[in-house]
Tab-separated table of C-alpha atoms in Angstrom:
chain	number	residue	atom	x	y	z
A	202	GLY	CA	-18.364	-3.368	-64.270
A	203	ALA	CA	-18.925	-4.106	-67.916
A	204	GLY	CA	-17.192	-7.465	-67.856
A	205	VAL	CA	-15.623	-10.074	-65.608
A	206	SER	CA	-12.320	-8.799	-64.258
A	207	GLN	CA	-9.525	-11.065	-63.070
A	208	SER	CA	-6.291	-10.177	-61.352
A	209	PRO	CA	-3.441	-10.583	-61.649
A	210	SER	CA	-3.303	-11.360	-65.360
A	211	ASN	CA	-0.013	-13.171	-64.887
A	212	LYS	CA	1.587	-14.666	-61.803
A	213	VAL	CA	4.930	-16.430	-61.465
A	214	THR	CA	5.517	-18.082	-58.127
A	215	GLU	CA	8.006	-20.448	-56.566
A	216	LYS	CA	7.026	-23.988	-55.782
A	217	GLY	CA	5.667	-24.236	-52.264
A	218	LYS	CA	4.363	-20.671	-52.062
A	219	ASP	CA	0.701	-19.777	-51.642
A	220	VAL	CA	-1.110	-17.725	-54.303
A	221	GLU	CA	-4.415	-15.881	-54.352
A	222	LEU	CA	-6.329	-15.157	-57.540
A	223	ARG	CA	-9.154	-12.648	-57.692
A	224	CYS	CA	-12.331	-12.437	-59.757
A	225	ASP	CA	-14.754	-9.507	-59.982
A	226	PRO	CA	-17.960	-10.735	-61.641
A	227	ILE	CA	-20.444	-8.648	-63.545
A	228	SER	CA	-22.591	-6.710	-61.119
A	229	GLY	CA	-25.839	-8.536	-60.453
A	230	HIS	CA	-24.622	-11.922	-61.675
A	231	THR	CA	-25.551	-14.412	-58.999
A	232	ALA	CA	-23.556	-17.378	-60.301
A	233	LEU	CA	-19.758	-17.509	-60.376
A	234	TYR	CA	-17.503	-20.285	-61.645
A	235	TRP	CA	-13.796	-21.043	-61.593
A	236	TYR	CA	-12.262	-23.174	-64.342
A	237	ARG	CA	-8.675	-24.268	-64.954
A	238	GLN	CA	-7.075	-24.684	-68.383
A	239	ARG	CA	-3.785	-26.549	-68.447
A	240	LEU	CA	-1.630	-26.541	-71.547
A	241	GLY	CA	-3.137	-28.736	-74.247
A	242	GLN	CA	-6.169	-29.580	-72.117
A	243	GLY	CA	-9.783	-28.548	-72.083
A	244	LEU	CA	-11.209	-26.331	-69.392
A	245	GLU	CA	-11.747	-28.153	-66.105
A	246	PHE	CA	-14.487	-27.108	-63.710
A	247	LEU	CA	-13.200	-26.230	-60.254
A	248	ILE	CA	-15.932	-24.604	-58.166
A	249	TYR	CA	-19.342	-22.923	-58.475
A	250	PHE	CA	-21.025	-20.292	-56.300
A	251	GLN	CA	-24.720	-19.422	-56.489
A	252	GLY	CA	-25.878	-16.621	-54.238
A	253	ASN	CA	-25.754	-17.632	-50.585
A	254	SER	CA	-26.074	-21.371	-51.273
A	255	ALA	CA	-23.315	-23.802	-50.339
A	256	PRO	CA	-20.734	-23.839	-53.163
A	257	ASP	CA	-20.244	-26.848	-55.437
A	258	LYS	CA	-16.603	-27.737	-54.745
A	259	SER	CA	-16.661	-31.035	-56.622
A	260	GLY	CA	-14.006	-29.950	-59.142
A	261	LEU	CA	-11.297	-28.853	-56.732
A	262	PRO	CA	-8.335	-31.179	-57.409
A	263	SER	CA	-6.931	-31.276	-53.863
A	264	ASP	CA	-7.296	-29.761	-50.413
A	265	ARG	CA	-4.598	-27.250	-51.365
A	266	PHE	CA	-7.275	-25.456	-53.409
A	267	SER	CA	-9.962	-23.327	-51.793
A	268	ALA	CA	-12.216	-20.486	-52.863
A	269	GLU	CA	-14.394	-17.915	-51.201
A	270	ARG	CA	-17.082	-15.531	-52.324
A	271	THR	CA	-18.791	-12.935	-50.199
A	272	GLY	CA	-22.425	-12.641	-51.208
A	273	GLU	CA	-22.690	-11.917	-54.926
A	274	SER	CA	-19.424	-10.027	-55.237
A	275	VAL	CA	-15.720	-10.733	-55.487
A	276	SER	CA	-14.324	-14.255	-55.336
A	277	THR	CA	-10.816	-15.381	-54.464
A	278	LEU	CA	-9.235	-18.702	-55.406
A	279	THR	CA	-6.361	-19.699	-53.129
A	280	ILE	CA	-3.790	-22.352	-53.912
A	281	GLN	CA	-1.575	-23.353	-51.007
A	282	ARG	CA	1.875	-24.892	-51.313
A	283	THR	CA	1.839	-24.571	-55.110
A	284	GLN	CA	3.190	-27.384	-57.261
A	285	GLN	CA	4.416	-27.283	-60.845
A	286	GLU	CA	1.312	-29.137	-62.026
A	287	ASP	CA	-0.766	-26.170	-60.801
A	288	SER	CA	0.629	-24.113	-63.703
A	289	ALA	CA	-2.356	-23.220	-65.850
A	290	VAL	CA	-4.687	-20.431	-66.868
A	291	TYR	CA	-7.379	-19.952	-64.245
A	292	LEU	CA	-10.598	-18.582	-65.727
A	293	CYS	CA	-13.525	-17.078	-63.886
A	294	ALA	CA	-17.015	-16.766	-65.333
A	295	SER	CA	-20.253	-15.284	-64.091
A	296	ARG	CA	-23.864	-15.818	-65.089
A	297	ASN	CA	-27.140	-14.102	-64.397
A	298	GLY	CA	-29.640	-16.295	-62.544
A	299	GLY	CA	-31.572	-18.585	-64.876
A	300	ASN	CA	-29.812	-17.323	-68.001
A	301	PRO	CA	-27.506	-20.092	-69.297
A	302	GLY	CA	-25.118	-17.666	-71.005
A	303	TYR	CA	-21.673	-17.321	-69.424
A	304	THR	CA	-19.344	-14.303	-69.432
A	305	PHE	CA	-15.699	-15.229	-68.961
A	306	GLY	CA	-12.836	-13.114	-67.686
A	307	SER	CA	-9.457	-12.976	-69.420
A	308	GLY	CA	-7.929	-15.366	-66.918
A	309	THR	CA	-4.869	-15.475	-64.696
A	310	ARG	CA	-1.875	-17.303	-66.137
A	311	LEU	CA	-0.142	-19.001	-63.218
A	312	THR	CA	3.383	-20.339	-63.633
A	313	VAL	CA	4.957	-22.306	-60.805
A	314	VAL	CA	8.753	-22.538	-61.062
B	75	LYS	CA	-19.363	-38.893	-67.085
B	76	GLN	CA	-19.797	-36.487	-69.967
B	77	GLU	CA	-16.881	-36.332	-72.411
B	78	VAL	CA	-16.567	-33.818	-75.224
B	79	THR	CA	-14.281	-34.417	-78.203
B	80	GLN	CA	-13.337	-31.909	-80.876
B	81	ILE	CA	-11.946	-32.805	-84.270
B	82	PRO	CA	-9.627	-31.716	-85.745
B	83	ALA	CA	-7.274	-30.484	-83.024
B	84	ALA	CA	-5.787	-27.997	-85.473
B	85	LEU	CA	-6.771	-26.716	-88.890
B	86	SER	CA	-5.004	-24.406	-91.320
B	87	VAL	CA	-6.896	-23.031	-94.326
B	88	PRO	CA	-6.436	-20.298	-96.931
B	89	GLU	CA	-8.511	-17.160	-96.638
B	90	GLY	CA	-11.959	-17.398	-98.208
B	91	GLU	CA	-12.450	-21.100	-97.620
B	92	ASN	CA	-15.568	-22.487	-95.975
B	93	LEU	CA	-14.809	-24.846	-93.099
B	94	VAL	CA	-16.431	-27.145	-90.555
B	95	LEU	CA	-15.375	-27.837	-87.002
B	96	ASN	CA	-16.706	-30.932	-85.283
B	97	CYS	CA	-17.760	-31.632	-81.721
B	98	SER	CA	-19.077	-34.859	-80.225
B	99	PHE	CA	-20.345	-35.633	-76.732
B	100	THR	CA	-21.040	-38.929	-74.987
B	101	ASP	CA	-24.146	-38.113	-72.912
B	102	SER	CA	-27.067	-36.788	-74.943
B	103	ALA	CA	-28.928	-35.544	-71.841
B	104	ILE	CA	-27.792	-31.973	-72.296
B	105	TYR	CA	-29.521	-28.668	-71.670
B	106	ASN	CA	-27.659	-26.787	-74.389
B	107	LEU	CA	-24.431	-26.674	-76.371
B	108	GLN	CA	-22.257	-23.610	-76.741
B	109	TRP	CA	-19.424	-22.654	-79.055
B	110	PHE	CA	-16.791	-20.268	-77.756
B	111	ARG	CA	-13.828	-18.532	-79.299
B	112	GLN	CA	-10.580	-18.085	-77.377
B	113	ASP	CA	-7.849	-15.705	-78.484
B	114	PRO	CA	-4.325	-15.934	-77.006
B	115	GLY	CA	-4.121	-14.222	-73.626
B	116	LYS	CA	-7.824	-13.523	-73.574
B	117	GLY	CA	-10.903	-15.098	-72.096
B	118	LEU	CA	-13.628	-16.945	-73.918
B	119	THR	CA	-16.103	-15.189	-76.160
B	120	SER	CA	-19.471	-16.862	-76.606
B	121	LEU	CA	-20.301	-17.349	-80.291
B	122	LEU	CA	-23.456	-19.416	-80.461
B	123	LEU	CA	-25.712	-21.212	-78.004
B	124	ILE	CA	-28.062	-23.969	-79.149
B	125	GLN	CA	-30.778	-25.154	-76.802
B	126	SER	CA	-31.366	-28.900	-76.668
B	127	SER	CA	-34.689	-28.479	-78.470
B	128	GLN	CA	-33.094	-26.568	-81.361
B	129	ARG	CA	-31.328	-27.884	-84.456
B	130	GLU	CA	-29.191	-24.890	-85.386
B	131	GLN	CA	-28.272	-21.296	-84.704
B	132	THR	CA	-26.781	-18.710	-87.035
B	133	SER	CA	-24.827	-15.535	-86.444
B	134	GLY	CA	-23.331	-13.769	-89.436
B	135	ARG	CA	-20.893	-16.139	-91.152
B	136	LEU	CA	-21.248	-18.725	-88.388
B	137	ASN	CA	-23.758	-21.561	-88.292
B	138	ALA	CA	-23.875	-24.185	-85.571
B	139	SER	CA	-25.929	-27.359	-85.777
B	140	LEU	CA	-26.912	-29.807	-83.089
B	141	ASP	CA	-27.926	-33.465	-83.409
B	142	LYS	CA	-28.586	-34.344	-79.805
B	143	SER	CA	-29.544	-37.960	-80.401
B	144	SER	CA	-26.240	-38.741	-82.088
B	145	GLY	CA	-24.209	-36.529	-79.762
B	146	ARG	CA	-22.817	-34.265	-82.456
B	147	SER	CA	-22.492	-30.596	-83.271
B	148	THR	CA	-20.769	-28.757	-86.084
B	149	LEU	CA	-19.638	-25.174	-86.407
B	150	TYR	CA	-19.615	-23.955	-89.989
B	151	ILE	CA	-17.605	-20.857	-90.839
B	152	ALA	CA	-18.273	-19.336	-94.238
B	153	ALA	CA	-15.748	-17.316	-96.235
B	154	SER	CA	-13.054	-17.537	-93.574
B	155	GLN	CA	-10.887	-14.503	-92.791
B	156	PRO	CA	-7.497	-14.162	-91.060
B	157	GLY	CA	-9.333	-12.536	-88.138
B	158	ASP	CA	-11.117	-15.840	-87.566
B	159	SER	CA	-7.821	-17.371	-86.425
B	160	ALA	CA	-8.343	-18.526	-82.835
B	161	THR	CA	-9.109	-21.605	-80.767
B	162	TYR	CA	-12.733	-22.708	-80.979
B	163	LEU	CA	-14.175	-24.499	-77.982
B	164	CYS	CA	-17.300	-26.577	-77.777
B	165	ALA	CA	-19.038	-26.992	-74.409
B	166	VAL	CA	-22.152	-28.821	-73.285
B	167	LEU	CA	-24.304	-27.804	-70.389
B	168	ARG	CA	-25.878	-30.408	-68.175
B	169	GLY	CA	-29.280	-29.459	-66.882
B	170	GLY	CA	-29.856	-29.021	-63.211
B	171	SER	CA	-29.204	-26.408	-60.631
B	172	ASN	CA	-25.541	-25.660	-61.205
B	173	TYR	CA	-25.288	-25.195	-64.978
B	174	LYS	CA	-21.847	-26.799	-65.151
B	175	LEU	CA	-20.148	-26.688	-68.566
B	176	THR	CA	-18.062	-29.582	-69.894
B	177	PHE	CA	-15.551	-28.450	-72.512
B	178	GLY	CA	-13.716	-30.087	-75.377
B	179	LYS	CA	-10.005	-29.394	-75.862
B	180	GLY	CA	-10.677	-27.094	-78.779
B	181	THR	CA	-9.726	-26.710	-82.419
B	182	LEU	CA	-6.900	-24.290	-83.219
B	183	LEU	CA	-7.840	-22.550	-86.463
B	184	THR	CA	-5.367	-20.631	-88.578
B	185	VAL	CA	-6.643	-18.744	-91.618
B	186	ASN	CA	-3.796	-17.740	-93.903
B	187	PRO	CA	-4.031	-14.547	-95.982
């Protein structure tokens, strides 16, 4: 597609439930990132995928967070047993190979009640 | 650990005024610095990217400077317009294989008509 697409755009869930967030990167972009933006905070790096290499998971805040990407296509970020502190905007970005420019999606606003 | 600070956190100016947003970073070993714009409910839009070897970049009414040795960047907006109202984010890119961005918390700009 023309841009990075994220779904859903908004998600309200009850504490303790699992949620799955989806990101469709720009076709041909080999690198994909997930960031989290909590209210009043800067964007925090969560995870990075590059082609078929092992992902960089160094930003995942706990073992309740996991992400998958099949090849160079769609990625899903899963949060298990959600907590109120997981409420944030989750942003996905993709990048083309050695080009340092990022393209961000519009994000998923997650609210845990 | 790289830390990025943006000052001021919020700025309100009358239309037509020239303004400067500031960004500082603690580790000068960066690959590049990027300025983004974020509108409510939307993703990030890349405004300017300055490579570590460059001193400034210009796009229309925007000019970004980089002083890598002192760990500072400024974003200058000339003849501000109400449509410039948004949050402006500064991010530095560490070199290496994963191109991970470290973001500041942003400056919320309001341009009053």
